[in-house]
Tab-separated table of C-alpha atoms in Angstrom:
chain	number	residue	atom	x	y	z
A	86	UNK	CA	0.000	0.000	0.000
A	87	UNK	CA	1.374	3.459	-1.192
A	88	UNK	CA	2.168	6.175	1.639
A	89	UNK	CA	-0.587	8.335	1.064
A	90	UNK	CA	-2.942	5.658	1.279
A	91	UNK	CA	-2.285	4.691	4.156
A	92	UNK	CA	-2.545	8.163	5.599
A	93	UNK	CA	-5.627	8.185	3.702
A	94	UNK	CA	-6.686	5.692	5.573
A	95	UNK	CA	-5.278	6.481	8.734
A	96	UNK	CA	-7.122	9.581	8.842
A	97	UNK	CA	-10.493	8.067	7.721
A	98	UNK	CA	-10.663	5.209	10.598
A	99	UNK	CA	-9.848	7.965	13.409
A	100	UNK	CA	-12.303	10.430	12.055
A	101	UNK	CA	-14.928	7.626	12.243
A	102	UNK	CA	-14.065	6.694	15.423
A	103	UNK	CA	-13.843	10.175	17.003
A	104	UNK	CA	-16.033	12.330	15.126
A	105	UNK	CA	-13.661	14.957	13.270
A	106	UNK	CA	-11.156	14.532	10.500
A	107	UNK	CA	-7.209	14.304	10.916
A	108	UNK	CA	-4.949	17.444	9.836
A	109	UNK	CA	-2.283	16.659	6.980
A	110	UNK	CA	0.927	16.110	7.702
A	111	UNK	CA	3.595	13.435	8.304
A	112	UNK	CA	2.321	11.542	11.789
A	113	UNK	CA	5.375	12.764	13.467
A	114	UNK	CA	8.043	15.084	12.899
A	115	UNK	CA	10.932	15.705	15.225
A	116	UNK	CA	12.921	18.604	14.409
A	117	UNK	CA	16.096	19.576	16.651
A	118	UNK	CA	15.053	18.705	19.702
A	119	UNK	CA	17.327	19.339	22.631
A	120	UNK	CA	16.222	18.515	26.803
A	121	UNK	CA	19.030	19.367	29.835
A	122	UNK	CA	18.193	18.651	33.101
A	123	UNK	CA	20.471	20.343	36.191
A	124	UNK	CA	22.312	24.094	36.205
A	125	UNK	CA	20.322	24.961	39.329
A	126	UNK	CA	21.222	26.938	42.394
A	127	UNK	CA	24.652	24.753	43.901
A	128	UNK	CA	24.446	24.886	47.568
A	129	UNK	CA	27.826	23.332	48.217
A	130	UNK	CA	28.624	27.042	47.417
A	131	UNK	CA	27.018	27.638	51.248
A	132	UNK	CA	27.353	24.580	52.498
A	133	UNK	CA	30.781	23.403	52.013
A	134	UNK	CA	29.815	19.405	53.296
A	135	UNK	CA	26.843	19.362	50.505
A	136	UNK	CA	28.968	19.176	47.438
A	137	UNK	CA	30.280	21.008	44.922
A	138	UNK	CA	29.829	22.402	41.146
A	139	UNK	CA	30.186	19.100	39.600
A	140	UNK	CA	27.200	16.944	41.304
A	141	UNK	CA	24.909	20.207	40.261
A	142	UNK	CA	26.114	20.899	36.051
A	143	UNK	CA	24.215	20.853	33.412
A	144	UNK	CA	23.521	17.029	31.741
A	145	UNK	CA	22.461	17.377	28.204
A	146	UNK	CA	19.940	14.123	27.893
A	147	UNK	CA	18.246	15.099	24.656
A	148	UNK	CA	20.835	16.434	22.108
A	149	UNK	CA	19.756	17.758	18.480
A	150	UNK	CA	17.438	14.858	18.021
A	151	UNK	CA	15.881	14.931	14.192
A	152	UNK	CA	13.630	12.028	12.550
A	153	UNK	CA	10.312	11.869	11.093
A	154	UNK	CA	7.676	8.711	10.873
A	155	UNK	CA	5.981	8.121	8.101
A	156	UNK	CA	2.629	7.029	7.641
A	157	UNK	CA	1.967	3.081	8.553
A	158	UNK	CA	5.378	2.794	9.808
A	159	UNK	CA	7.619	1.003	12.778
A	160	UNK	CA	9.826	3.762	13.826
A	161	UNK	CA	12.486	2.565	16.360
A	162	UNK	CA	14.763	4.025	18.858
A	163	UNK	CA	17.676	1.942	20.166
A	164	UNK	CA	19.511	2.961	23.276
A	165	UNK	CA	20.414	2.047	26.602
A	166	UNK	CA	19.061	2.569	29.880
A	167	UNK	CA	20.116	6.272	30.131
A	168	UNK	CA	20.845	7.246	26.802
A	169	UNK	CA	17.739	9.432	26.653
A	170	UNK	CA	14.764	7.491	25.252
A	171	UNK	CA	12.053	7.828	27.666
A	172	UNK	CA	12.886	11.970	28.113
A	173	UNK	CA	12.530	12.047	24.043
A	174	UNK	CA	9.031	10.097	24.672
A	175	UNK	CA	7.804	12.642	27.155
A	176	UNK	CA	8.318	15.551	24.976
A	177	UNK	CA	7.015	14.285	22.155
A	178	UNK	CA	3.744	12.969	24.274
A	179	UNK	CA	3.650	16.767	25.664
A	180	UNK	CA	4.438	15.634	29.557
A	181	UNK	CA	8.156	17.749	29.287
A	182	UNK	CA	8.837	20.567	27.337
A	183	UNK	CA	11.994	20.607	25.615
A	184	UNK	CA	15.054	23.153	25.845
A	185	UNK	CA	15.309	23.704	21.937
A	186	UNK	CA	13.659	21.984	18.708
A	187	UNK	CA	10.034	21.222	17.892
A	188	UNK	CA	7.648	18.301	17.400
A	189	UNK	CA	4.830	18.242	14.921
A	190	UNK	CA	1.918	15.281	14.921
A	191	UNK	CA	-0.105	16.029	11.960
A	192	UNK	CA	1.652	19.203	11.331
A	193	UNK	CA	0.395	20.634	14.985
A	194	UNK	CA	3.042	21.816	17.371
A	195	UNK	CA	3.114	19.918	20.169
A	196	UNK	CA	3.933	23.309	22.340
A	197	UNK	CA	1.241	25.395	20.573
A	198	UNK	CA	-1.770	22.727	19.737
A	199	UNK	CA	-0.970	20.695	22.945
A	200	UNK	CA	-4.645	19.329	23.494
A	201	UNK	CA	-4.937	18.274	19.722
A	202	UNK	CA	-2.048	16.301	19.941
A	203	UNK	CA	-3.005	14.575	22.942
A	204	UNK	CA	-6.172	13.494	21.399
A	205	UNK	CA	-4.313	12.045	18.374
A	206	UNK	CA	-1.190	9.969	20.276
A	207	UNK	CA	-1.267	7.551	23.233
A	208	UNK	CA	1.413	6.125	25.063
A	209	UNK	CA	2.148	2.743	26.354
A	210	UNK	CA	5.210	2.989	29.002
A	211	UNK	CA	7.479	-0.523	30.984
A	212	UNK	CA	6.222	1.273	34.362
A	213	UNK	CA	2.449	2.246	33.859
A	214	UNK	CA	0.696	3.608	36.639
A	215	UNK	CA	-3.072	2.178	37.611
A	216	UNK	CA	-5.463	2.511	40.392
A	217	UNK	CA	-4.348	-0.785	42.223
A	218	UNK	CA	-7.593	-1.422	44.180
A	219	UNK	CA	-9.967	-0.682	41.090
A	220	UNK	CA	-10.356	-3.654	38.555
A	221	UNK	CA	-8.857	-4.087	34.938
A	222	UNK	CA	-12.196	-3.037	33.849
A	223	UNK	CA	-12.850	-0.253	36.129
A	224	UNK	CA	-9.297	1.175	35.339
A	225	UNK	CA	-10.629	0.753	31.635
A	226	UNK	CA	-13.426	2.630	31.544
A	227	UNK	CA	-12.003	5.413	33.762
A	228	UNK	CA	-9.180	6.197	31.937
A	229	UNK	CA	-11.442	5.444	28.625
A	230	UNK	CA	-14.043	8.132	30.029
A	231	UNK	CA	-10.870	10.765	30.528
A	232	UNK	CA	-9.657	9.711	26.404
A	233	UNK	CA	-13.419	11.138	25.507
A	234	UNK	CA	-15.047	7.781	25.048
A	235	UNK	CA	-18.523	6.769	26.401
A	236	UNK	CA	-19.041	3.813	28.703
A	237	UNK	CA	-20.718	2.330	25.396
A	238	UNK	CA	-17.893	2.778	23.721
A	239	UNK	CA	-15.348	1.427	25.965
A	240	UNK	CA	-17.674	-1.964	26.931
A	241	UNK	CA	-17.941	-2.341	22.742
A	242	UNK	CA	-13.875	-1.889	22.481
A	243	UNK	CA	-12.750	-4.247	25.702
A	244	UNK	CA	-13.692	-7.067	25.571
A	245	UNK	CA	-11.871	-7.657	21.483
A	246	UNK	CA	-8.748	-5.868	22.589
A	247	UNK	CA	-8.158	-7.637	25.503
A	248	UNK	CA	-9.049	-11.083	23.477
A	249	UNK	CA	-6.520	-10.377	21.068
A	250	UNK	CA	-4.192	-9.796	23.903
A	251	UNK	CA	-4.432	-13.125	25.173
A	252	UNK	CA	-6.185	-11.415	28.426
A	253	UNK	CA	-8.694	-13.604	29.980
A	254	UNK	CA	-11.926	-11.729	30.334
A	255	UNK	CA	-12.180	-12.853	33.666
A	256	UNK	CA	-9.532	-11.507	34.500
A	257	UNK	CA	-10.429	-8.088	33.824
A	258	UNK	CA	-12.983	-8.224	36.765
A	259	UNK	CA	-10.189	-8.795	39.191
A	260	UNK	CA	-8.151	-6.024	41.277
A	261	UNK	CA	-4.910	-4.496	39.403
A	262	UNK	CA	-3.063	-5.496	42.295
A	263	UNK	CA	-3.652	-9.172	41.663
A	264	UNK	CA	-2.178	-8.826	38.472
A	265	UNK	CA	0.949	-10.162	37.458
A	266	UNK	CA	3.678	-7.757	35.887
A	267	UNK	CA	2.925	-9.395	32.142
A	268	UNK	CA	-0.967	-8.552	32.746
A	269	UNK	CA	-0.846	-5.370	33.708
A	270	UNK	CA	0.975	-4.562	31.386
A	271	UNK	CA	-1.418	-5.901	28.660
A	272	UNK	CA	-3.725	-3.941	30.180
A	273	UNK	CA	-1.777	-0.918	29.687
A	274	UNK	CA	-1.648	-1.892	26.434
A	275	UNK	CA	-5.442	-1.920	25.659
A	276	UNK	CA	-5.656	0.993	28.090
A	277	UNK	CA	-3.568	3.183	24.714
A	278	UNK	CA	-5.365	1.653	21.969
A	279	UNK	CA	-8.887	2.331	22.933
A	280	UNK	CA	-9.002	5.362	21.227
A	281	UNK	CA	-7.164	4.076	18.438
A	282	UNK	CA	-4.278	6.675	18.488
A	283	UNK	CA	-1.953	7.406	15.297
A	284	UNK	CA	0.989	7.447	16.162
A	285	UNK	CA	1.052	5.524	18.802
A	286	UNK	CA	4.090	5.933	21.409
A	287	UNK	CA	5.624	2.898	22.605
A	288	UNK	CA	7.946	3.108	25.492
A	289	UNK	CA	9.812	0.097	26.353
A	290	UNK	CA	6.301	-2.115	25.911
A	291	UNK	CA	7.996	-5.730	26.640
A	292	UNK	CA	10.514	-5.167	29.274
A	293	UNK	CA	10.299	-7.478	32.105
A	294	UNK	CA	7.686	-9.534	30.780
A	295	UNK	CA	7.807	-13.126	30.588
A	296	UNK	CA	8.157	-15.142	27.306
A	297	UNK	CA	4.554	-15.482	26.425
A	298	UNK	CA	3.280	-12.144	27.351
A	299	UNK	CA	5.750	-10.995	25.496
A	300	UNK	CA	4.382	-12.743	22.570
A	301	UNK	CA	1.271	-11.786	22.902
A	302	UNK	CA	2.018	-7.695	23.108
A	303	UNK	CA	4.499	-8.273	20.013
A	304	UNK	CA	1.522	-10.109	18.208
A	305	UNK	CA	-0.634	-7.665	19.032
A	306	UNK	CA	1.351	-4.711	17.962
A	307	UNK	CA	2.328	-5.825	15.076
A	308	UNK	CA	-1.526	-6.535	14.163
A	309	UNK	CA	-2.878	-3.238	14.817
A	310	UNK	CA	-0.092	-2.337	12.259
A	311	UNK	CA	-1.001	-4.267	10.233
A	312	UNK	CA	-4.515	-4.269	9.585
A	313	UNK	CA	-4.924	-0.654	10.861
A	314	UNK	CA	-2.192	1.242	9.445
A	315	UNK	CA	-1.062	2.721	12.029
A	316	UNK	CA	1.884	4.617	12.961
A	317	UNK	CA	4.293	3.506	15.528
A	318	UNK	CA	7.501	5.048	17.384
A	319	UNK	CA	8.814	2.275	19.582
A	320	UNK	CA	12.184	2.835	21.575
A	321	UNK	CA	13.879	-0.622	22.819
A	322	UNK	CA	17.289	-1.905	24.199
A	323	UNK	CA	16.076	-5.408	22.545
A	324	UNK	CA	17.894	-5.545	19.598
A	325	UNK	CA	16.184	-8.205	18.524
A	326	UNK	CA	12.451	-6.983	18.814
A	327	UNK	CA	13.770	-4.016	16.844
A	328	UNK	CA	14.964	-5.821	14.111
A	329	UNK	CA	11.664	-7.829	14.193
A	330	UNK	CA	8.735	-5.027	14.383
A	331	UNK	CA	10.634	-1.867	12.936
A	332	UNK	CA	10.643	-0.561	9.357
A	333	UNK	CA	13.515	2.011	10.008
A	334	UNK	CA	16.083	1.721	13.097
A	335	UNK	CA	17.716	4.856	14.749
A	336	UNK	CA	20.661	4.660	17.407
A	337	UNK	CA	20.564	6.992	20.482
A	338	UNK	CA	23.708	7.416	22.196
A	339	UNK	CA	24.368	10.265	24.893
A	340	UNK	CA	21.104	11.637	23.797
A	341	UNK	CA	22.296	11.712	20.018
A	342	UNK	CA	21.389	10.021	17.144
A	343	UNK	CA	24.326	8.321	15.595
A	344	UNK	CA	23.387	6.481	12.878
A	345	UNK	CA	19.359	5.819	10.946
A	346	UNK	CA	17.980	3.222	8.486
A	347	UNK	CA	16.674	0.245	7.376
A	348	UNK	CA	17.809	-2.695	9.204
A	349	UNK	CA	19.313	-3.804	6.307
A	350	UNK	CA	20.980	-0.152	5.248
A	351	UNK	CA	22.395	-0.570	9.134
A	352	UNK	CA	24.021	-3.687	8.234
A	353	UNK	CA	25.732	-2.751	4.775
A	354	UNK	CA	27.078	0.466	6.896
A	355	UNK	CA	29.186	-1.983	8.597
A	356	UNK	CA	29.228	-5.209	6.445
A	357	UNK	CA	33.042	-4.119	4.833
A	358	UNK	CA	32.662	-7.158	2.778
A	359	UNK	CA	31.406	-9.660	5.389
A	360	UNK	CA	27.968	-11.177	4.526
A	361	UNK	CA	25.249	-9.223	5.133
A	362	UNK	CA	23.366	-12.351	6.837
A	363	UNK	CA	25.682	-12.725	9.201
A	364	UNK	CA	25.643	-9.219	10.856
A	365	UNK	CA	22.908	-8.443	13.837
A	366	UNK	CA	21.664	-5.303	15.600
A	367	UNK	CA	24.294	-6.086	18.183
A	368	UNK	CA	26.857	-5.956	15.597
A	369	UNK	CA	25.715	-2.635	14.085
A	370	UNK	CA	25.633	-0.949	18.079
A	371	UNK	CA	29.076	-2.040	18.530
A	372	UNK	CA	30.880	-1.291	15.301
A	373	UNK	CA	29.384	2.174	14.922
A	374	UNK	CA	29.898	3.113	19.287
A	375	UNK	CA	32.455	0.707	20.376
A	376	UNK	CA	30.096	-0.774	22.939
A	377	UNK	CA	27.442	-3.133	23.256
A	378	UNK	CA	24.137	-1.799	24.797
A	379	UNK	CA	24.933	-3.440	28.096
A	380	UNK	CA	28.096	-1.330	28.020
A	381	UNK	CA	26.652	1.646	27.561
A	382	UNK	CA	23.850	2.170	29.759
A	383	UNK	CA	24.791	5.214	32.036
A	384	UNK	CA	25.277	4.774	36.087
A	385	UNK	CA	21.901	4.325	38.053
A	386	UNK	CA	21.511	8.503	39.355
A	387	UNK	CA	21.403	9.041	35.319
A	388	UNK	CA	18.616	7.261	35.300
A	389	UNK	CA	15.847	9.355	36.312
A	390	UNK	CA	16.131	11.237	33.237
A	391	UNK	CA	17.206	8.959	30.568
C-alpha cells in the first residue's frame, strides 16, 4: 500500500471513530530537539559538606534529536538505559517541554496545539501507573471516560482488545493489584489503543515480561499495524524486537542520534565485505559506538532522566 494511502486511511478510521477529521501532515516530525536537566542553584557554594559544582552541572539528555515517521510505519529508537529514550518520549507525548527543537503530529506543534495532539497519540510505558484497588475493567473505563469515550464505547472496544491480547476476560474483573507484571501490562496496552491513536508511542512495551506475554504484546502490535495502518515510534534496548517489528532503526547514544535506516541499510554500513546475513543489531551498536548496549547504559543517578 502506497504512503498516502495509508494516511488516507489512517485519517479516515480515526475520524470515524472520534467524530472529526485528521490534519495533513507526516504523523510525526521531530525537528532539533534538545532537553538538559540540572544548572540549578549549587548549595555546596554555602554549604561546604553538601557538594560542589560538579554533582549540580548541566547534563544534556536530549541532544539535536531529528527524525520523522511516516505514515503506517515502525519507527524505532535503540539505546540504553540512560541514553535518553524515555525523556525524548515525554516531549514528544507533551508531559516535558523541551530546551530547543520542535515536534509536529499532523503538522500541529506539540507546544502550541498541545490538546490536539493529545487526542491524536497515546502512550504505552514498561512502568504504567493504575489505580491498584480498582479492577482491569474499572481502570478501563475510567481512563477510557478521561480519552473522551462513552461507557458504550469502551464496553464495545474491551472485551476484542483484551481477546486479542491473550487477556482472559475474567480476569479483567479482578483487582490491578492481583495482576501479574505481564498482565498489567497488557492492560496498559489496551488501556492506549482504545481510542485508536496514530501514532502511537511505545515506550519500552515488553521489558520485564515473561516469554509469552511478550508474545502476545508483540503479536498484538504488530496486528494493529497491520490491519490498521497505524503509525508507531517504539524505543527498545532489545535488539532483537527491533529488528523484528521496525521498518527504520535509529541509534541513540548520549542523547544523540548516531546512525538511521533500514535494518538492512544498518548492516551494509558496517558489512566491509562480510555477509550481510551474518551481521545483527548487536553488531551494528558495537561497530558504529564501540560498545554493546549493556556497556553503555549510564550509572543508576542518570537514570531518572534517561
Amino acid at each position: 500500500m502506497e504512503a498516502d494511502t495509508i494516511a488516507h486511511t489512517n485519517r479516515d478510521a480515526w475520524s470515524n471513530g472520534h467524530g472529526r477529521a485528521l490534519p495533513d501532515g507526516l504523523p510525526l516530525r521531530v525537528s532539533h530537539v534538545s532537553k538538559s536537566f540540572g544548572g540549578g542553584f549549587d548549595f555546596g557554594r554555602l554549604v561546604p559538606f553538601v557538594g560542589g559544582a560538579d554533582g549540580n552541572r548541566t547534563r544534556r539528555v536530549v541532544d539535536d534529536v531529528s527524525f520523522e515517521i511516516r505514515p503506517g510505519e515502525i519507527f524505532g529508537v535503540i539505546g540504553a538505559n540512560g541514553s535518553g529514550k524515555s525523556t525524548l518520549i515525554r516531549i514528544i507525548s507533551t508531559l516535558l517541554l523541551a530546551d530547543a527543537g520542535d515536534v509536529r503530529v499532523f503538522g500541529l506543534d506539540a507546544v502550541r496545539d498541545t490538546m490536539s495532539v493529545r487526542s491524536l497519540i497515546n502512550r504505552v510505558s514498561a512502568d504504567p501507573s493504575f489505580f491498584r484497588n480498582m479492577t482491569a475493567y474499572e481502570n478501563l473505563l475510567f481512563f477510557g471516560r478521561v480519552y473522551g469515550l462513552n461507557a458504550g464505547q469502551i464496553k464495545r472496544l474491551t472485551p476484542g482488545i483484551l481477546g486479542r491480547l491473550g487477556f482472559e476476560w475474567e480476569r479483567a474483573l479482578e483487582p490491578m493489584s492481583h495482576l501479574s507484571r505481564g498482565q498489567q501490562q497488557k492492560v496498559a496496552v489496551a488501556r492506549s489503543f482504545l481510542t485508536s491513536p496514530i501514532p502511537m508511542l511505545l515506550d519500552e512495551p515488553t521489558t520485564g515480561l515473561d516469554p509469552r506475554s511478550k508474545r502476545d504484546v508483540q503479536a498484538f502490535i504488530r496486528r494493529v499495524q497491520r490491519d490498521h495502518g497505524a503509525s508507531i515510534l517504539l524505543t527498545t534496548h532489545d535488539m532483537e524486537e527491533a529488528e523484528l517489528f521496525c521498518d527504520r532503526i535509529s541509534f541513540l547514544v548520549g542523547g544523540r542520534i548516531v546512525a538511521e535506516g533500514t535494518p538492512l541499510e544498518l548492516r551494509r554500513l558496517v558489512a566491509d565485505g562480510r555477509p550481510i546475513d551474518s551481521i545483527n543489531m548487536e553488531t551494528v551498536f558495537m561497530e558504529l559506538t564501540g560498545r554493546s548496549v549493556e556497556e553503555d547504559e549510564e550509572p543508576e543517578e542518570a537514570l531518572v532522566h534517561g
